[in-house]
């Protein structure tokens, strides 16, 4: 019997699956997005880019940009009653309307 995985990407097969039309590398313009401090962003994990990917539990959440750390953005994300700090590269972020 195969032992179940306890890794950080467990139970992510459906969540991180792309549709057949959008498979492959993402547009390079996603890498050069700029966000200003105080701007609202959606966290949308891009499964084709593993580097700088926030934890799976933050997929679909909205956060506020509070700074930069290297090439990554520092976000304040509300998770239940707590406000958590999340690091993410711009490929995994989209501007909130």
Short mmCIF file of C-alpha atoms in Angstrom, two decimals:
data_model
loop_
_atom_site.label_atom_id
_atom_site.label_comp_id
_atom_site.label_asym_id
_atom_site.label_seq_id
_atom_site.Cartn_x
_atom_site.Cartn_y
_atom_site.Cartn_z
CA UNK A 1 0.00 0.00 0.00
CA UNK A 2 1.31 3.41 -0.93
CA UNK A 3 1.89 5.76 1.98
CA UNK A 4 -0.02 9.07 1.79
CA UNK A 5 2.01 12.22 1.18
CA UNK A 6 2.20 14.91 3.84
CA UNK A 7 4.02 17.45 1.67
CA UNK A 8 3.08 21.11 1.11
CA UNK A 9 1.32 20.33 -2.20
CA UNK A 10 -0.86 17.48 -0.95
CA UNK A 11 -4.50 17.51 -2.12
CA UNK A 12 -3.68 20.14 -4.74
CA UNK A 13 -4.27 18.15 -7.93
CA UNK A 14 -7.54 19.87 -8.84
CA UNK A 15 -6.75 23.26 -7.31
CA UNK A 16 -3.51 23.73 -9.24
CA UNK A 17 -4.72 22.31 -12.56
CA UNK A 18 -4.83 24.55 -15.61
CA UNK A 19 -7.43 24.25 -18.33
CA UNK A 20 -6.15 22.63 -21.54
CA UNK A 21 -6.15 25.98 -23.37
CA UNK A 22 -4.05 27.76 -20.75
CA UNK A 23 -1.43 25.06 -20.18
CA UNK A 24 2.24 25.81 -20.61
CA UNK A 25 4.25 28.80 -19.52
CA UNK A 26 2.43 31.92 -18.39
CA UNK A 27 2.95 35.25 -20.21
CA UNK A 28 6.19 36.93 -19.19
CA UNK A 29 4.32 40.17 -18.51
CA UNK A 30 2.96 38.64 -15.30
CA UNK A 31 6.50 38.64 -13.95
CA UNK A 32 6.92 42.41 -14.35
CA UNK A 33 3.70 43.56 -12.68
CA UNK A 34 4.07 46.46 -10.27
CA UNK A 35 1.94 47.00 -7.20
CA UNK A 36 2.00 49.98 -4.87
CA UNK A 37 1.94 49.87 -1.08
CA UNK A 38 -1.67 49.87 0.12
CA UNK A 39 -3.02 48.33 -3.09
CA UNK A 40 -5.43 45.38 -2.85
CA UNK A 41 -4.41 42.22 -4.72
CA UNK A 42 -5.88 38.75 -5.23
CA UNK A 43 -3.66 35.75 -4.64
CA UNK A 44 -4.05 33.41 -7.59
CA UNK A 45 -1.49 30.60 -7.65
CA UNK A 46 0.13 29.94 -11.01
CA UNK A 47 1.00 26.22 -10.98
CA UNK A 48 3.56 26.55 -13.80
CA UNK A 49 5.83 28.72 -11.60
CA UNK A 50 6.88 27.14 -8.31
CA UNK A 51 9.34 29.78 -7.09
CA UNK A 52 7.76 32.39 -4.82
CA UNK A 53 4.47 30.57 -4.61
CA UNK A 54 2.58 31.31 -1.36
CA UNK A 55 1.06 28.49 0.65
CA UNK A 56 -1.89 26.70 -0.88
CA UNK A 57 -4.27 27.90 1.84
CA UNK A 58 -3.99 31.51 0.59
CA UNK A 59 -5.18 30.71 -2.97
CA UNK A 60 -8.19 32.92 -3.76
CA UNK A 61 -7.67 35.28 -0.81
CA UNK A 62 -7.33 39.05 -1.09
CA UNK A 63 -4.55 40.94 0.63
CA UNK A 64 -3.02 44.37 0.93
CA UNK A 65 0.52 45.12 -0.23
CA UNK A 66 2.57 46.36 2.74
CA UNK A 67 6.04 46.27 1.22
CA UNK A 68 8.64 44.45 -0.83
CA UNK A 69 11.26 41.89 0.07
CA UNK A 70 13.65 41.37 -2.80
CA UNK A 71 11.51 40.67 -5.85
CA UNK A 72 8.56 39.47 -3.76
CA UNK A 73 5.68 41.47 -2.33
CA UNK A 74 4.79 41.36 1.35
CA UNK A 75 1.04 41.08 1.83
CA UNK A 76 -1.24 41.37 4.84
CA UNK A 77 -3.95 38.74 4.46
CA UNK A 78 -6.85 38.21 6.82
CA UNK A 79 -7.16 34.51 7.73
CA UNK A 80 -10.03 34.01 10.13
CA UNK A 81 -9.56 36.49 12.97
CA UNK A 82 -5.82 36.94 12.38
CA UNK A 83 -3.93 39.08 9.92
CA UNK A 84 -1.08 37.06 8.43
CA UNK A 85 1.97 38.14 6.47
CA UNK A 86 2.39 36.39 3.11
CA UNK A 87 5.31 36.62 0.69
CA UNK A 88 4.54 36.21 -3.00
CA UNK A 89 6.20 36.94 -6.31
CA UNK A 90 4.13 39.00 -8.78
CA UNK A 91 3.30 35.97 -10.97
CA UNK A 92 0.87 34.78 -8.32
CA UNK A 93 -0.87 38.14 -7.83
CA UNK A 94 -3.64 39.94 -9.69
CA UNK A 95 -4.91 43.46 -9.17
CA UNK A 96 -8.17 43.72 -7.30
CA UNK A 97 -10.90 45.68 -9.07
#
